[in-house]
XYZ file of C-alpha atoms in Angstrom:
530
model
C 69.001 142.415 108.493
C 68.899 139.900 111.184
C 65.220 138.997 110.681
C 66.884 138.221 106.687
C 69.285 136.217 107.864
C 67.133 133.866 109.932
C 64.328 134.069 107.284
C 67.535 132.503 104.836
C 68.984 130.525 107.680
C 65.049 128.313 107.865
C 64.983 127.960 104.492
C 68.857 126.690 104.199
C 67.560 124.284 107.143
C 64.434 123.160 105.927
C 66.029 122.276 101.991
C 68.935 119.999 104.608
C 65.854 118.238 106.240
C 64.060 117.583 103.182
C 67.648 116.294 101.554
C 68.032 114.168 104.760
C 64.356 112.745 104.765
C 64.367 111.836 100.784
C 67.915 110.240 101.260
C 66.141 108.312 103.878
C 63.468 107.329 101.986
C 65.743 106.540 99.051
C 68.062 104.651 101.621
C 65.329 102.568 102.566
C 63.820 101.795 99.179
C 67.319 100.748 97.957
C 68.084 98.201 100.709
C 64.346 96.933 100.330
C 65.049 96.498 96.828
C 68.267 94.999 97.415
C 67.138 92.613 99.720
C 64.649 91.557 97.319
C 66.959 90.755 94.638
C 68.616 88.782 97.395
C 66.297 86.482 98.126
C 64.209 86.387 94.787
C 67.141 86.038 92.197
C 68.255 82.091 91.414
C 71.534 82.682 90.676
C 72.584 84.698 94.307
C 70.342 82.020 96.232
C 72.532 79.155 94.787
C 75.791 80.931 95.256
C 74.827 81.618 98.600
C 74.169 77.889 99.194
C 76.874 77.021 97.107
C 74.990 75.409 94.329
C 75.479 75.360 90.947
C 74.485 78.409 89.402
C 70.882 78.182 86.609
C 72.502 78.855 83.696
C 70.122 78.632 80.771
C 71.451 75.719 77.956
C 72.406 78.218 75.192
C 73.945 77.006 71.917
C 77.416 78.080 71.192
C 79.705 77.941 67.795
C 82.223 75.011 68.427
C 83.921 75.842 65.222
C 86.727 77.474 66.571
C 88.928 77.764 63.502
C 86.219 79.623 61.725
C 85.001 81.552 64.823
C 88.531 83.099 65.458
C 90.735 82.867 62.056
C 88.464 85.547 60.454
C 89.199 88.170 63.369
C 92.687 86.430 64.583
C 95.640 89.171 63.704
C 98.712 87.086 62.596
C 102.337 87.438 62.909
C 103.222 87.611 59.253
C 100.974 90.802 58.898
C 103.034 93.713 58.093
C 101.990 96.882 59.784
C 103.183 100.317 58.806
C 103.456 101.666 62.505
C 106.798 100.008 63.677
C 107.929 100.064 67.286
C 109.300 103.944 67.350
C 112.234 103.774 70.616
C 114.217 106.133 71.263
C 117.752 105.333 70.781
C 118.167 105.742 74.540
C 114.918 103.395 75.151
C 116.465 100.463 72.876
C 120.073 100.782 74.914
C 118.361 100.688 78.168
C 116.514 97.563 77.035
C 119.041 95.458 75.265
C 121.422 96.357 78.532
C 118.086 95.148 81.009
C 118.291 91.606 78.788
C 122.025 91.194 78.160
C 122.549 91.573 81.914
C 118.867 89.607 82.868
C 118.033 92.713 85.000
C 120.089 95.429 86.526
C 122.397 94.823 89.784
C 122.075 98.105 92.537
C 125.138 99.813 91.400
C 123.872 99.940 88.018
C 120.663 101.338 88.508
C 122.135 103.743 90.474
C 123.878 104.994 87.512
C 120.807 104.819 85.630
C 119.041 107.061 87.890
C 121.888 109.574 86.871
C 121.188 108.978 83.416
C 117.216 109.292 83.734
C 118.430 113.470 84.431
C 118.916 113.701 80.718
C 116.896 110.657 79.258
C 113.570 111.382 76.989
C 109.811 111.009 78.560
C 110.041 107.350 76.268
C 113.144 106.012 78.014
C 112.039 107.691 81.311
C 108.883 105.719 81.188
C 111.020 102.512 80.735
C 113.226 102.909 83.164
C 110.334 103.142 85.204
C 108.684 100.170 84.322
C 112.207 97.724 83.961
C 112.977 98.638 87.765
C 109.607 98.747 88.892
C 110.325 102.121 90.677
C 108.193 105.459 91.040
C 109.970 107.958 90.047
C 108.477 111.903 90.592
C 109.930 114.818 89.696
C 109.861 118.245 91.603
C 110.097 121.808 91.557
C 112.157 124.085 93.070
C 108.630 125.199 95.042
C 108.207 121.518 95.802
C 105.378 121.072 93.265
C 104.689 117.351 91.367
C 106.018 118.449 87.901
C 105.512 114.744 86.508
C 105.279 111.513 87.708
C 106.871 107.757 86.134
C 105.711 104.746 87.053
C 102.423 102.190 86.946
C 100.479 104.508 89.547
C 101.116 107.825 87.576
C 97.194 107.757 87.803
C 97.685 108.379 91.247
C 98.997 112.199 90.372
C 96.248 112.759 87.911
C 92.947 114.890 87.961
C 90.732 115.231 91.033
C 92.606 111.530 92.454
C 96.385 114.143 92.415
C 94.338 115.625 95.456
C 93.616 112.862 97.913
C 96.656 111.504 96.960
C 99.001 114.464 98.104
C 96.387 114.455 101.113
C 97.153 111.162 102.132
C 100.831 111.701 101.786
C 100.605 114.990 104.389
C 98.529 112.772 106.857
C 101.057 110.227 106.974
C 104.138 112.235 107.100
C 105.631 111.231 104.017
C 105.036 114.256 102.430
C 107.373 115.940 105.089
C 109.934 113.534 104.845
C 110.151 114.119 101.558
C 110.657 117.827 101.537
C 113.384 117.465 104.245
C 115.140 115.037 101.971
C 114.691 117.510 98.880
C 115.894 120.588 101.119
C 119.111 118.469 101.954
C 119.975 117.153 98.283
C 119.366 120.898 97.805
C 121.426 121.873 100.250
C 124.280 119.299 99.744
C 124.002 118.706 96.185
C 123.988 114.923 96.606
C 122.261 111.626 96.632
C 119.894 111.154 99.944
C 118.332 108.008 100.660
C 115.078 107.354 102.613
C 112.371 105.167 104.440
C 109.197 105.964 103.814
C 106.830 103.865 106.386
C 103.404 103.575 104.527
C 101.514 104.034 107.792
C 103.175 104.110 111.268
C 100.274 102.856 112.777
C 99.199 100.116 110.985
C 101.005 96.749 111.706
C 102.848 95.088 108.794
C 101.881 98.300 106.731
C 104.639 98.735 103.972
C 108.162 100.456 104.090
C 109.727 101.871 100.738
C 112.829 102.606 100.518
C 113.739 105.719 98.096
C 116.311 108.080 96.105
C 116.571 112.038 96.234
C 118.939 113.108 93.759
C 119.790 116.524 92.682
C 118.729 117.722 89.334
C 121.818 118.506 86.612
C 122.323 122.253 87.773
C 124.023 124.808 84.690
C 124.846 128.274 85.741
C 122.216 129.971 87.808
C 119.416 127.774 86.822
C 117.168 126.110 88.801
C 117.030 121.926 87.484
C 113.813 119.563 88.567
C 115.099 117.615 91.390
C 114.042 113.502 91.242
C 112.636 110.929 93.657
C 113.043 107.051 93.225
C 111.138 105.108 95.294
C 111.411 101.421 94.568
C 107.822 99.351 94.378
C 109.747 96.022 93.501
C 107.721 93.511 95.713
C 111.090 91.927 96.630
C 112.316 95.356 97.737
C 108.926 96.302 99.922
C 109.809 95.722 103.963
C 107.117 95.396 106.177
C 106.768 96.914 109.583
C 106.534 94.448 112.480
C 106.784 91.738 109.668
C 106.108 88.682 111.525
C 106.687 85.279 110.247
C 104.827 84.234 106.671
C 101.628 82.516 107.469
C 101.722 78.817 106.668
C 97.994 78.577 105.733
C 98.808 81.757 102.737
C 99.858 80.256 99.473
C 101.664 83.684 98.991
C 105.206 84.307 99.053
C 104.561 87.700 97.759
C 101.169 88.590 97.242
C 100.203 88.876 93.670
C 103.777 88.701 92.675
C 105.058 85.380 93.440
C 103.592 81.845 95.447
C 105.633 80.005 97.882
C 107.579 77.033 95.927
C 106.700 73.607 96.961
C 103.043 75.259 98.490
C 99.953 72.106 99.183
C 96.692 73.105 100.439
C 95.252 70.394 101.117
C 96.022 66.010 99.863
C 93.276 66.903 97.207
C 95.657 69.102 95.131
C 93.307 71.538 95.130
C 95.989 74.170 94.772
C 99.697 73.269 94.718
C 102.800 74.663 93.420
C 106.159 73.392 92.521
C 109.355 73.947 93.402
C 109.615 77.026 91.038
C 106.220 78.545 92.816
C 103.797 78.177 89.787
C 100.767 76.803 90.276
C 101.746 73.400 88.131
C 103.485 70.167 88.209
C 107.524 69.861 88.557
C 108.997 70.169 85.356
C 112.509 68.852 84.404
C 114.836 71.818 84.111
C 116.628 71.422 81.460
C 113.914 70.916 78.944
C 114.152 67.217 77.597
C 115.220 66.851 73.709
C 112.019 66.862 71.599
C 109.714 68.508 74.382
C 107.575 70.991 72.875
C 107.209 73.393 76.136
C 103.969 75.833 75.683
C 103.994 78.679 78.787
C 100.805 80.195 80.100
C 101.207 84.026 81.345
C 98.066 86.014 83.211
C 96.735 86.339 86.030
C 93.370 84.868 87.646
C 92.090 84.157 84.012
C 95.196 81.563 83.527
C 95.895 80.496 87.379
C 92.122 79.741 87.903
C 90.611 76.179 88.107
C 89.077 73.987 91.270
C 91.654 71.692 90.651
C 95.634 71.724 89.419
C 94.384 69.171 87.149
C 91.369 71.723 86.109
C 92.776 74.762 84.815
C 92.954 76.037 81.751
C 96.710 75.006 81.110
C 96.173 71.539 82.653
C 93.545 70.834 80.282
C 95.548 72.030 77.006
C 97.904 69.685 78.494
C 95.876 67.036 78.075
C 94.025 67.577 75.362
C 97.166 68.025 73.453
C 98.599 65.038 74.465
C 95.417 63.226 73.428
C 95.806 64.883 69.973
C 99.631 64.382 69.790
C 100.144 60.650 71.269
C 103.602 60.078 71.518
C 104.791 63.560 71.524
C 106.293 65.074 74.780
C 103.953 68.515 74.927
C 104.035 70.342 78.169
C 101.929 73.418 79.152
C 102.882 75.113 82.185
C 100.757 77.040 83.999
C 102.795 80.878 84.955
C 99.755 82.387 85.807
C 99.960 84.903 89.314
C 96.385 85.692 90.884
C 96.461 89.683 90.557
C 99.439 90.503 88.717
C 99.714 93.351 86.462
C 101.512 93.475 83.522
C 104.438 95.800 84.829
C 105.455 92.654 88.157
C 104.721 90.298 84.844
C 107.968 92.160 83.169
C 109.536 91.803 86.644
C 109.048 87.824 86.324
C 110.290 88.077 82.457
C 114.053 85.717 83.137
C 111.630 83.227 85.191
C 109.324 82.215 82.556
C 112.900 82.774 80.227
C 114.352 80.080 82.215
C 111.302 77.722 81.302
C 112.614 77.831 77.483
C 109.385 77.931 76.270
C 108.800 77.469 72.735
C 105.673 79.095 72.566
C 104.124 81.612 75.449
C 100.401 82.542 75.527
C 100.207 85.945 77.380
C 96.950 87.530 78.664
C 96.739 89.955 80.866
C 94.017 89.759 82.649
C 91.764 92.527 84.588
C 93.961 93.409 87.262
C 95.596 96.257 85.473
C 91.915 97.389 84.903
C 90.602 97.283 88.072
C 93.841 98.656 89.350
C 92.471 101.521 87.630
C 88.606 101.454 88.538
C 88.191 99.677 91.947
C 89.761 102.219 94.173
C 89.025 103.596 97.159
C 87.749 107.016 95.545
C 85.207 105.639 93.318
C 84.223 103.446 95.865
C 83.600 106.100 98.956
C 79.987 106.913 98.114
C 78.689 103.042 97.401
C 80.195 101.583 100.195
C 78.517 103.514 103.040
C 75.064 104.127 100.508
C 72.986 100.646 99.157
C 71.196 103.858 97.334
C 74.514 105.243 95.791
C 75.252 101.622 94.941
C 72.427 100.892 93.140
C 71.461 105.191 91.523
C 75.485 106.916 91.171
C 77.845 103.621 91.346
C 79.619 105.172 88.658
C 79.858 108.496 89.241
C 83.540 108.869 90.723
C 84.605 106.359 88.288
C 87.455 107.381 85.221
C 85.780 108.148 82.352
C 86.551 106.345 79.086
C 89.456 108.399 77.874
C 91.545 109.067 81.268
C 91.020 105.150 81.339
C 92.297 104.943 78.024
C 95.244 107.210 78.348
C 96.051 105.914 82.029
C 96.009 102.188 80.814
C 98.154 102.833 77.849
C 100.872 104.465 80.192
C 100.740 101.888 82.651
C 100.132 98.557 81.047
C 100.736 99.508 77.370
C 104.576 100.262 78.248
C 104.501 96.924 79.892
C 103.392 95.025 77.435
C 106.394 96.988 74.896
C 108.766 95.866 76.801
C 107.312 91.878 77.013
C 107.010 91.705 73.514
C 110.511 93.311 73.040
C 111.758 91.168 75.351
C 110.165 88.009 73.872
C 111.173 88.415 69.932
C 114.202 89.919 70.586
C 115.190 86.300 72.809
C 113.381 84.658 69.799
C 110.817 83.219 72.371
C 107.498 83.021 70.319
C 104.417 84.951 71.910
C 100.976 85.385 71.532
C 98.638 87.844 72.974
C 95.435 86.564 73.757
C 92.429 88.956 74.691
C 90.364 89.239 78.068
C 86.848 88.020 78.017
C 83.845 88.853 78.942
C 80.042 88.344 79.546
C 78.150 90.401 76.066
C 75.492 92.711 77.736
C 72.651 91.893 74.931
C 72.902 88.275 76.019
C 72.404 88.172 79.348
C 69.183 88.237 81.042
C 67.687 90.577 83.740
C 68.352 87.800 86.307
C 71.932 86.801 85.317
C 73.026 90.994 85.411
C 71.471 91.184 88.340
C 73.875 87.973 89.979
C 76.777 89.289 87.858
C 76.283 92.840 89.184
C 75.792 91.576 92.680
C 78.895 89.187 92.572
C 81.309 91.829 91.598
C 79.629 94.924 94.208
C 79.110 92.344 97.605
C 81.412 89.117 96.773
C 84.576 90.768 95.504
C 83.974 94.036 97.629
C 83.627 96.199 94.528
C 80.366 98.648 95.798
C 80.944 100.843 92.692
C 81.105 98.312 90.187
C 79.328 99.146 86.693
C 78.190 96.227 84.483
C 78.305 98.959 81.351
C 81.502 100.720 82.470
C 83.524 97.231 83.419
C 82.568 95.981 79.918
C 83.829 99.066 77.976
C 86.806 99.156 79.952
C 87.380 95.425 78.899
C 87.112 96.935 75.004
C 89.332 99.194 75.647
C 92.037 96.940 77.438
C 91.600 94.305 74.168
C 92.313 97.179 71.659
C 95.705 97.803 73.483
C 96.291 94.398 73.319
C 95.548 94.219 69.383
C 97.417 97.707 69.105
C 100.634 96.082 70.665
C 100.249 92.862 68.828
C 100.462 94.753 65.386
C 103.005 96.761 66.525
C 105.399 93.758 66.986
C 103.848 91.303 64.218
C 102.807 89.095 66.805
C 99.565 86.598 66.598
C 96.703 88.144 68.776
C 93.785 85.546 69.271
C 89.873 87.074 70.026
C 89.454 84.526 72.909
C 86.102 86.636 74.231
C 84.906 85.787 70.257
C 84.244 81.876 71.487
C 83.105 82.961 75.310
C 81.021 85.953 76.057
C 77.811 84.647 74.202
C 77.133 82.069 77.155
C 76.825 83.496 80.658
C 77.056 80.383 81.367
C 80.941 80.532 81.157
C 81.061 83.103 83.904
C 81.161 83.304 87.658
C 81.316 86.667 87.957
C 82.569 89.368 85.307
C 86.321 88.819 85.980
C 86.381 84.760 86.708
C 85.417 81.953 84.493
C 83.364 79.247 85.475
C 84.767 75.392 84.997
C 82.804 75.127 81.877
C 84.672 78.611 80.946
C 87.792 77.175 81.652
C 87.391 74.112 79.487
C 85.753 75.955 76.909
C 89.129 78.375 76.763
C 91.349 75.335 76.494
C 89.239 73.628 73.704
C 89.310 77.475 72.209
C 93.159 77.498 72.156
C 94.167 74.319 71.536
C 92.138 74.571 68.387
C 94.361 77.350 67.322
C 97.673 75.793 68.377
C 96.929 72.487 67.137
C 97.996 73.145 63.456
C 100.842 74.854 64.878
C 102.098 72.025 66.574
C 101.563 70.052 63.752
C 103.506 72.046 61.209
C 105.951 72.454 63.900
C 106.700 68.050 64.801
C 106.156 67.801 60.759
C 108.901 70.370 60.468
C 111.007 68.612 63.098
């Protein structure tokens, strides 16, 4: 028996070395291999020197009208599958805009309400307030989770995230303040520190209430914990740094921001990324609004992105005619903080928004620290199983449609039912048959080293992209509103990328030139109108 056991014991041991010797040699190839992209490949050796990248002179269609009109969904196409809200759903959201946003004590009746509301109106809620809102057990099991990080609570990621949670204490406090409302019957409330050892990690503050209890039953019992930047403390919050455009990150910039004399990135008093405007909007102004993220804010120059360019291309086309674009776009916000910001770009009284969501809601999905554990200790991993903890195609599907697709509802609600005019306009992106080896190679390597994404997968970013365009088209039909192809007029040129997320400056102006050829007859009709 024993002589078994250490027969079975070497052979275990030897099958470990020759694991640890091949990952070795794999190890070793990889960063060889990596380091000879590195200093081979044209395109990483002039964005290391900060050159302009080689982009090959490729011929693209300038005829914009007949590039996008054919594919271009329009707002006067009828569509069989009309917006389906609950009763409940439509209250909560005609109360949300007739009050611009709910005021403490009412959402604390709300969370009352939410006891009894349907999975549509809970979802909502969720989304309006920009709270989390999990539900538990009487055995202090997750029996559903509400909110933009419901992904969180899902598959194999439910695990590390529960883990997490224990390390940090949260999870106890948690139980402690579910034992109480048990105990009690009534509301608790709650810090909950994100990390007590990590300076100026975040504090939440959250809501225990009691389920509704009827005879002996046992009811779920409810946490709120509210994710509204603006309601996020920080511990050992020190003073803003001056040098930090960001008033809160990814949600809002400081008003009245200047980097440097060159305007190389202002803001104005309103903390948008654009010149002052005059508030009212002067009589005869026709006021288009720009609504994204880094695909609208981007530009070297105030005077070079995308907006700013309409702005003057318009006005080129239209002397003599007040036309304003503004410039809304947040770098990193998600479509949920976007409905957070909804009475802001209200109070603009736009009479026309362009809204695109960009990829943050994506890669809030894909570049997490999960999928990323292997290929950020491994160049091998990297380079052979980069994908292999990421979300396949349909939990990405079904996770995006919960998070952003309820998002974008309640921005379209909100914008027709204020009679603001909207259109969605989809996220572009590089097409995989036209790129060569050399340009994948600088794309792939910009997105895994540059923008600290080790697991990033040219294939799987691209089909996630798809994916995130056919909600956009889905929601578009839903509420008759014009969708416009925009990737239609840019992913045939690499040229007009930087990476797979960012435009280049000839992107940029190519986008404007894209949309003010659709607006143009717009704004036409509309001054002929006038």
């Amino acid at each position: 028996m024993l002589r078994w056991f250490k027969k079975t014991l070497f052979i275990f041991l030897c099958f470990g070395l020759l694991a640890v010797v091949l990952f070795f040699f794999l190890e070793v190839a990889a960063r060889l291999y990596q380091s000879h992209i590195e200093k081979h490949n044209p395109f990483i050796i002039a964005a290391n020197k900060g050159e302009e990248l080689p982009y090959r002179e490729m011929r693209t269609e300038n005829d914009f009208q007949s590039l996008l009109s054919s594919k271009m969904q329009g707002s006067d196409r009828k569509n069989e599958n009309e917006p389906k809200l609950h009763p409940d759903t439509r209250i909560l959201l005609n109360d949300w805009l007739d009050s611009k946003g709910f005021s403490p004590e009412k959402r604390m009746k709300l969370r009352e309400d939410f006891r009894s509301w349907s999975t549509q109106t809970r979802d909502y809620y969720a989304c309006l307030t920009h709270e989390a809102v999990i539900v538990f057990n009487a055995e202090n099991t997750i029996r559903n989770y509400f909110g933009s990080d419901a992904s969180y609570f899902e598959g194999y990621q439910r695990s590390i995230t529960l883990a997490y949670l224990h390390q940090t204490g949260i999870l106890g406090r948690i139980y402690e303040a579910l034992k109480e409302v048990r105990h009690t019957n009534k509301t608790v409330t709650l810090t909950l520190p994100w990390s007590e050892h990590i300076p100026g990690s975040p504090v939440f503050t959250a809501y225990c209430l009691p389920g509704i209890r009827t005879g002996s039953g046992w009811a779920y019992d409810y946490l709120f914990v509210c994710m509204h930047p603006d309601e996020i403390s920080r511990q050992d919050s020190t003073e803003i740094d001056s040098a930090s455009e960001w008033e809160k990150k990814h949600f809002r910039y400081k008003p009245d921001f200047q980097q440097d004399s060159e305007g190389t990135f202002d803001t104005n008093s309103l903390g948008f990324r654009d010149q002052e405007r005059k508030m009212p909007k002067e009589r005869g102004t026709f006021r288009i609004l720009c609504i994204g993220d880094d695909s609208t804010v981007e530009g070297s120059h105030n005077n070079r992105t995308y907006p700013a360019l309409m702005e003057q291309k318009l006005s080129a086309t239209f002397p003599g005619k007040n036309i304003e674009v503004i410039n809304a776009g947040i770098a990193g916000i998600t479509a949920s903080d976007m409905t957070q910001r909804f009475f802001d770009y209200a109070s603009l009284e736009p009479d026309l928004v362009l809204l695109q969501p960009g990829a943050s809601d994506l890669l809030h999905l894909y570049n997490r620290r999960w999928t990323n554990f292997l290929p950020s200790i491994s160049v091998a991993a990297r380079l052979l199983f980069s994908g292999i903890f990421a979300p396949s195609a349909s939990s990405f599907s079904d996770s995006l449609k919960r998070s952003q697709g309820t998002a974008l509802e309640i921005l379209c609600f909100a914008f027709t039912h204020t009679n603001i005019p909207v259109m969605l306009l989809a996220l572009p992106y590089p097409d995989s048959d036209r790129v060569t080896r050399d340009e994948r190679q600088f794309l792939k390597w910009q997105s895994k080293s540059a923008l600290f994404f080790p697991a990033f997968s040219f294939s799987d970013y691209i089909g996630f992209v798809k994916t995130e365009n056919l909600l956009l088209q889905e929601k578009a039909a839903r509420y008759h509103i014009p969708f416009v192809p925009m990737e239609q007029g840019l992913k045939d040129d690499p040229a007009f990328f930087g990476d797979c997320f960012h435009l280049t400056q000839k992107g940029i102006e190519r986008k404007a030139d894209m949309a003010c050829a659709i607006l143009e007859p717009m704004i036409e009709k509309g001054y002929s109108a006038e």
